[in-house]
PDB file of C-alpha atoms in Angstrom:
ATOM      1  CA  MET F   1       0.066   0.384   0.098  1.00 37.00           C
ATOM      2  CA  PHE F   2       1.143   3.671  -0.636  1.00 43.00           C
ATOM      3  CA  VAL F   3       1.820   5.812   2.402  1.00 45.00           C
ATOM      4  CA  LEU F   4       2.521   8.928   2.008  1.00 44.00           C
ATOM      5  CA  LEU F   5       3.529  10.765   5.284  1.00 48.00           C
ATOM      6  CA  VAL F   6       2.663  14.607   5.629  1.00 49.00           C
ATOM      7  CA  ALA F   7       3.606  15.911   8.772  1.00 49.00           C
ATOM      8  CA  ALA F   8       3.340  19.748   9.630  1.00 48.00           C
ATOM      9  CA  LEU F   9       5.792  20.630  12.564  1.00 45.00           C
ATOM     10  CA  LEU F  10       6.111  23.905  14.397  1.00 41.00           C
ATOM     11  CA  ALA F  11       9.406  24.443  13.698  1.00 41.00           C
ATOM     12  CA  THR F  12       9.554  28.454  14.845  1.00 41.00           C
ATOM     13  CA  ALA F  13       6.798  31.216  15.487  1.00 46.00           C
ATOM     14  CA  GLN F  14       7.278  31.538  11.681  1.00 60.00           C
ATOM     15  CA  ALA F  15       7.807  28.515  10.061  1.00 74.00           C
ATOM     16  CA  VAL F  16       6.234  25.232   9.489  1.00 76.00           C
ATOM     17  CA  GLU F  17       7.676  21.769   8.387  1.00 74.00           C
ATOM     18  CA  PHE F  18       6.120  18.999   6.406  1.00 74.00           C
ATOM     19  CA  HIS F  19       7.409  16.115   6.300  1.00 70.00           C
ATOM     20  CA  LEU F  20       6.931  13.652   2.974  1.00 70.00           C
ATOM     21  CA  GLN F  21       7.996  10.318   3.619  1.00 69.00           C
ATOM     22  CA  ASN F  22       7.313   7.683   1.170  1.00 70.00           C
ATOM     23  CA  ASN F  23       6.269   3.930   2.526  1.00 65.00           C
ATOM     24  CA  GLU F  24       5.495   2.744  -1.283  1.00 66.00           C
ATOM     25  CA  PRO F  25       7.845  -0.127  -3.149  1.00 68.00           C
ATOM     26  CA  GLY F  26       7.733   2.300  -6.009  1.00 71.00           C
ATOM     27  CA  PRO F  27       8.483   5.726  -6.252  1.00 78.00           C
ATOM     28  CA  VAL F  28       5.483   8.575  -5.613  1.00 77.00           C
ATOM     29  CA  TRP F  29       5.069  11.675  -7.742  1.00 90.00           C
ATOM     30  CA  VAL F  30       3.578  14.223  -4.968  1.00 88.00           C
ATOM     31  CA  GLY F  31       1.783  17.028  -6.739  1.00 94.00           C
ATOM     32  CA  ILE F  32       1.776  20.328  -4.366  1.00 95.00           C
ATOM     33  CA  GLN F  33      -0.603  23.880  -5.213  1.00 97.00           C
ATOM     34  CA  GLY F  34       0.065  26.498  -2.719  1.00 97.00           C
ATOM     35  CA  ASN F  35      -3.119  28.771  -2.616  1.00 97.00           C
ATOM     36  CA  PRO F  36      -3.008  32.571  -4.171  1.00 96.00           C
ATOM     37  CA  GLU F  37      -0.408  34.676  -2.655  1.00 95.00           C
ATOM     38  CA  HIS F  38       1.119  31.117  -1.160  1.00 96.00           C
ATOM     39  CA  THR F  39       4.014  29.447  -2.407  1.00 95.00           C
ATOM     40  CA  HIS F  40       4.648  26.094  -3.960  1.00 97.00           C
ATOM     41  CA  LEU F  41       6.756  24.213  -1.886  1.00 94.00           C
ATOM     42  CA  SER F  42       9.147  22.326  -3.726  1.00 95.00           C
ATOM     43  CA  ASN F  43       8.153  24.405  -6.964  1.00 98.00           C
ATOM     44  CA  GLY F  44       5.235  22.211  -6.295  1.00 97.00           C
ATOM     45  CA  GLY F  45       5.828  18.941  -6.993  1.00 96.00           C
ATOM     46  CA  LEU F  46       9.105  16.042  -6.469  1.00 94.00           C
ATOM     47  CA  ILE F  47       9.422  12.169  -6.323  1.00 92.00           C
ATOM     48  CA  LEU F  48      10.184  10.547  -3.761  1.00 81.00           C
ATOM     49  CA  ASP F  49      11.898   6.864  -4.040  1.00 83.00           C
ATOM     50  CA  GLN F  50      10.996   4.159  -1.718  1.00 78.00           C
ATOM     51  CA  GLY F  51      11.603   4.599   1.728  1.00 76.00           C
ATOM     52  CA  GLN F  52      12.712   8.523   1.506  1.00 81.00           C
ATOM     53  CA  GLY F  53      11.689  11.042   2.838  1.00 77.00           C
ATOM     54  CA  VAL F  54      11.794  14.944   2.561  1.00 79.00           C
ATOM     55  CA  VAL F  55      11.384  18.065   4.484  1.00 79.00           C
ATOM     56  CA  LEU F  56       9.673  20.739   3.256  1.00 80.00           C
ATOM     57  CA  GLN F  57       9.518  24.390   5.071  1.00 84.00           C
ATOM     58  CA  ALA F  58       6.634  26.255   4.857  1.00 85.00           C
ATOM     59  CA  GLU F  59       5.391  29.965   6.522  1.00 89.00           C
ATOM     60  CA  ASP F  60       3.336  29.251   9.857  1.00 86.00           C
ATOM     61  CA  ASN F  61       0.071  30.673   7.608  1.00 91.00           C
ATOM     62  CA  TRP F  62       0.714  28.306   4.521  1.00 91.00           C
ATOM     63  CA  ALA F  63      -2.329  27.348   2.517  1.00 94.00           C
ATOM     64  CA  GLY F  64      -2.443  24.883  -0.329  1.00 94.00           C
ATOM     65  CA  ARG F  65      -3.391  20.841  -1.675  1.00 93.00           C
ATOM     66  CA  PHE F  66      -0.797  18.250  -1.451  1.00 90.00           C
ATOM     67  CA  TRP F  67      -2.144  14.960  -3.807  1.00 88.00           C
ATOM     68  CA  GLY F  68      -0.336  11.621  -5.165  1.00 86.00           C
ATOM     69  CA  ARG F  69       0.007  11.330  -8.860  1.00 88.00           C
ATOM     70  CA  THR F  70       0.140   7.846  -9.838  1.00 83.00           C
ATOM     71  CA  TRP F  71       1.383   5.364 -12.850  1.00 87.00           C
ATOM     72  CA  CYS F  72       3.484   8.315 -13.730  1.00 92.00           C
ATOM     73  CA  ASP F  73       6.283   7.496 -16.796  1.00 94.00           C
ATOM     74  CA  PRO F  74       9.654   8.844 -16.018  1.00 94.00           C
ATOM     75  CA  ALA F  75      10.066   9.047 -20.158  1.00 96.00           C
ATOM     76  CA  THR F  76       7.817  11.312 -20.390  1.00 96.00           C
ATOM     77  CA  ASN F  77       6.875  12.699 -16.951  1.00 96.00           C
ATOM     78  CA  HIS F  78       3.123  12.189 -17.706  1.00 96.00           C
ATOM     79  CA  CYS F  79       1.185  10.250 -14.771  1.00 93.00           C
ATOM     80  CA  GLN F  80      -1.984   8.465 -15.602  1.00 91.00           C
ATOM     81  CA  THR F  81      -3.666  10.422 -12.389  1.00 89.00           C
ATOM     82  CA  GLY F  82      -3.278  13.939 -11.240  1.00 93.00           C
ATOM     83  CA  ASP F  83      -1.067  14.857 -13.798  1.00 96.00           C
ATOM     84  CA  CYS F  84       0.165  18.476 -13.705  1.00 97.00           C
ATOM     85  CA  GLY F  85       1.431  18.992 -17.402  1.00 96.00           C
ATOM     86  CA  ASN F  86       3.930  16.071 -17.726  1.00 95.00           C
ATOM     87  CA  LYS F  87       6.361  17.763 -15.432  1.00 96.00           C
ATOM     88  CA  ILE F  88       7.764  16.822 -11.845  1.00 96.00           C
ATOM     89  CA  GLU F  89       7.642  20.285 -10.705  1.00 98.00           C
ATOM     90  CA  CYS F  90       3.926  21.361 -11.235  1.00 97.00           C
ATOM     91  CA  ALA F  91       4.747  24.891 -10.412  1.00 97.00           C
ATOM     92  CA  GLY F  92       1.178  25.946  -9.730  1.00 96.00           C
ATOM     93  CA  ALA F  93      -0.679  24.071 -11.664  1.00 97.00           C
ATOM     94  CA  GLY F  94      -3.128  21.593 -10.176  1.00 95.00           C
ATOM     95  CA  GLY F  95      -3.840  17.809 -10.893  1.00 94.00           C
ATOM     96  CA  THR F  96      -5.672  16.379 -13.592  1.00 94.00           C
ATOM     97  CA  PRO F  97      -8.911  14.656 -12.471  1.00 94.00           C
ATOM     98  CA  PRO F  98      -9.067  12.074 -11.332  1.00 90.00           C
ATOM     99  CA  ALA F  99      -7.126  13.650  -8.182  1.00 88.00           C
ATOM    100  CA  SER F 100      -7.852  13.070  -4.612  1.00 82.00           C
ATOM    101  CA  LEU F 101      -6.652  16.051  -2.736  1.00 86.00           C
ATOM    102  CA  ALA F 102      -5.748  17.072   1.072  1.00 82.00           C
ATOM    103  CA  GLU F 103      -6.137  20.646   1.518  1.00 87.00           C
ATOM    104  CA  ILE F 104      -4.504  22.502   4.392  1.00 86.00           C
ATOM    105  CA  THR F 105      -4.857  26.044   5.627  1.00 88.00           C
ATOM    106  CA  LEU F 106      -2.624  27.282   8.551  1.00 86.00           C
ATOM    107  CA  LYS F 107      -3.958  30.140  10.594  1.00 87.00           C
ATOM    108  CA  GLY F 108      -7.012  30.628   8.960  1.00 88.00           C
ATOM    109  CA  TRP F 109     -10.531  31.668   9.946  1.00 89.00           C
ATOM    110  CA  GLY F 110      -9.806  32.387  13.948  1.00 90.00           C
ATOM    111  CA  ASP F 111      -6.475  31.943  13.716  1.00 86.00           C
ATOM    112  CA  LEU F 112      -7.274  28.208  13.345  1.00 84.00           C
ATOM    113  CA  ASP F 113      -5.803  25.354  11.183  1.00 80.00           C
ATOM    114  CA  TYR F 114      -7.566  23.633   9.165  1.00 81.00           C
ATOM    115  CA  TYR F 115      -7.776  20.871   6.408  1.00 80.00           C
ATOM    116  CA  ASP F 116     -10.411  18.693   4.531  1.00 82.00           C
ATOM    117  CA  ILE F 117     -10.112  16.199   1.948  1.00 82.00           C
ATOM    118  CA  SER F 118     -11.852  16.902  -1.380  1.00 87.00           C
ATOM    119  CA  LEU F 119     -12.739  14.340  -4.076  1.00 88.00           C
ATOM    120  CA  VAL F 120     -14.603  17.253  -6.417  1.00 90.00           C
ATOM    121  CA  ASP F 121     -11.776  16.542  -8.952  1.00 91.00           C
ATOM    122  CA  GLY F 122     -12.192  12.989  -8.708  1.00 88.00           C
ATOM    123  CA  PHE F 123     -11.303   9.714  -6.687  1.00 83.00           C
ATOM    124  CA  ASN F 124      -7.392   8.158  -7.272  1.00 79.00           C
ATOM    125  CA  MET F 125      -6.559   7.311  -3.697  1.00 72.00           C
ATOM    126  CA  ARG F 126      -7.981   7.018  -0.378  1.00 66.00           C
ATOM    127  CA  ILE F 127      -6.619  10.151   2.054  1.00 65.00           C
ATOM    128  CA  ALA F 128      -6.273  10.163   5.954  1.00 58.00           C
ATOM    129  CA  VAL F 129      -5.937  13.732   7.807  1.00 60.00           C
ATOM    130  CA  SER F 130      -4.702  13.378  11.310  1.00 55.00           C
ATOM    131  CA  GLY F 131      -4.197  16.124  14.000  1.00 51.00           C
ATOM    132  CA  PHE F 132      -1.040  14.515  15.030  1.00 48.00           C
ATOM    133  CA  VAL F 133       2.095  13.124  13.460  1.00 44.00           C
ATOM    134  CA  VAL F 134       1.496   9.240  13.809  1.00 39.00           C
ATOM    135  CA  ASN F 135       3.208   6.384  11.830  1.00 42.00           C
ATOM    136  CA  PHE F 136       1.121   4.732   8.861  1.00 39.00           C
ATOM    137  CA  ASP F 137      -1.165   2.161  10.632  1.00 39.00           C
ATOM    138  CA  SER F 138      -3.267  -0.136   8.329  1.00 36.00           C
ATOM    139  CA  SER F 139      -6.237   0.062  11.312  1.00 37.00           C
ATOM    140  CA  LEU F 140      -6.490   3.956  10.695  1.00 36.00           C
ATOM    141  CA  THR F 141      -9.897   5.035   9.060  1.00 36.00           C
ATOM    142  CA  PHE F 142      -9.556   6.267   5.667  1.00 38.00           C
ATOM    143  CA  VAL F 143     -11.967   9.279   5.607  1.00 40.00           C
ATOM    144  CA  SER F 144     -12.220   9.165   1.593  1.00 43.00           C
ATOM    145  CA  ASP F 145     -13.005   6.371  -0.902  1.00 45.00           C
ATOM    146  CA  SER F 146     -14.685   5.021  -4.097  1.00 47.00           C
ATOM    147  CA  SER F 147     -17.819   3.454  -2.363  1.00 49.00           C
ATOM    148  CA  ASN F 148     -19.604   6.971  -2.753  1.00 47.00           C
ATOM    149  CA  PRO F 149     -22.452   5.824  -4.852  1.00 44.00           C
ATOM    150  CA  LEU F 150     -23.339   9.281  -6.101  1.00 42.00           C
ATOM    151  CA  MET F 151     -19.560   9.849  -7.580  1.00 44.00           C
ATOM    152  CA  GLU F 152     -19.630   9.084 -11.370  1.00 47.00           C
ATOM    153  CA  THR F 153     -17.654   6.159 -12.218  1.00 46.00           C
ATOM    154  CA  GLU F 154     -15.403   8.419 -14.806  1.00 49.00           C
ATOM    155  CA  MET F 155     -13.757  10.075 -12.272  1.00 47.00           C
ATOM    156  CA  VAL F 156     -12.797   7.096 -10.038  1.00 47.00           C
ATOM    157  CA  ALA F 157      -9.227   5.567 -11.131  1.00 48.00           C
ATOM    158  CA  ASN F 158      -9.763   1.834 -10.800  1.00 45.00           C
ATOM    159  CA  THR F 159      -6.640   0.128  -9.578  1.00 41.00           C
ATOM    160  CA  VAL F 160      -4.824  -3.329 -10.350  1.00 39.00           C
ATOM    161  CA  ALA F 161      -6.331  -6.038  -8.105  1.00 35.00           C
ATOM    162  CA  ASN F 162      -8.387  -3.785  -5.787  1.00 33.00           C
ATOM    163  CA  VAL F 163      -5.240  -2.520  -4.734  1.00 35.00           C
ATOM    164  CA  VAL F 164      -5.883   0.966  -3.467  1.00 37.00           C
ATOM    165  CA  ASN F 165      -3.147   3.734  -2.595  1.00 42.00           C
ATOM    166  CA  ALA F 166      -3.361   5.934   0.167  1.00 43.00           C
ATOM    167  CA  LEU F 167      -1.907   9.412   1.177  1.00 48.00           C
ATOM    168  CA  LEU F 168      -1.498   9.907   4.819  1.00 47.00           C
ATOM    169  CA  ILE F 169      -1.643  13.705   6.105  1.00 45.00           C
ATOM    170  CA  SER F 170      -0.709  14.349   9.907  1.00 43.00           C
ATOM    171  CA  THR F 171       0.222  17.371  11.949  1.00 45.00           C
ATOM    172  CA  THR F 172       1.124  18.041  15.216  1.00 42.00           C
ATOM    173  CA  THR F 173      -1.449  21.476  15.168  1.00 44.00           C
ATOM    174  CA  ALA F 174      -4.963  21.534  16.171  1.00 44.00           C
ATOM    175  CA  LEU F 175      -6.917  20.780  12.744  1.00 44.00           C
ATOM    176  CA  VAL F 176     -10.185  21.663  12.397  1.00 45.00           C
ATOM    177  CA  ASN F 177     -12.574  19.871   9.773  1.00 44.00           C
TER     178      ASN F 177
END
């Protein structure tokens, strides 16, 4: 099972660290898009090899989205789901549907940190969000899946042998759903 761990840790009063870790047996292409007026961390994308992790720094009021890009071809930089224009660094471009989104707003309304799981662009992997740093545990309850009977089938990415990828987002800050 694919696991991408994104943990927001308060490093200083002015910065947040996002820890991304690939626990999948192969490479993972990550899409990152900052909201308007916010940085596209790592210029919007990166590849994590099996077992590889990376720490990204962001302002403590960062807002944006993360998504996993699946079935990516290194020769063309094209991904079957979540593609952002045949490039590794999305540089502000969003993912092409289907793409499950994890959206995070730090220091939003009421100076609170918020997250949401969005399937508005379809479903290509399960996503879990936790309000604290956790290690991946298969007993976690996933908050999005493709079982929604109202979701159009063309917006759902079919997986091989019913193996569904998962994106785990966790943070040490208190998140409001």
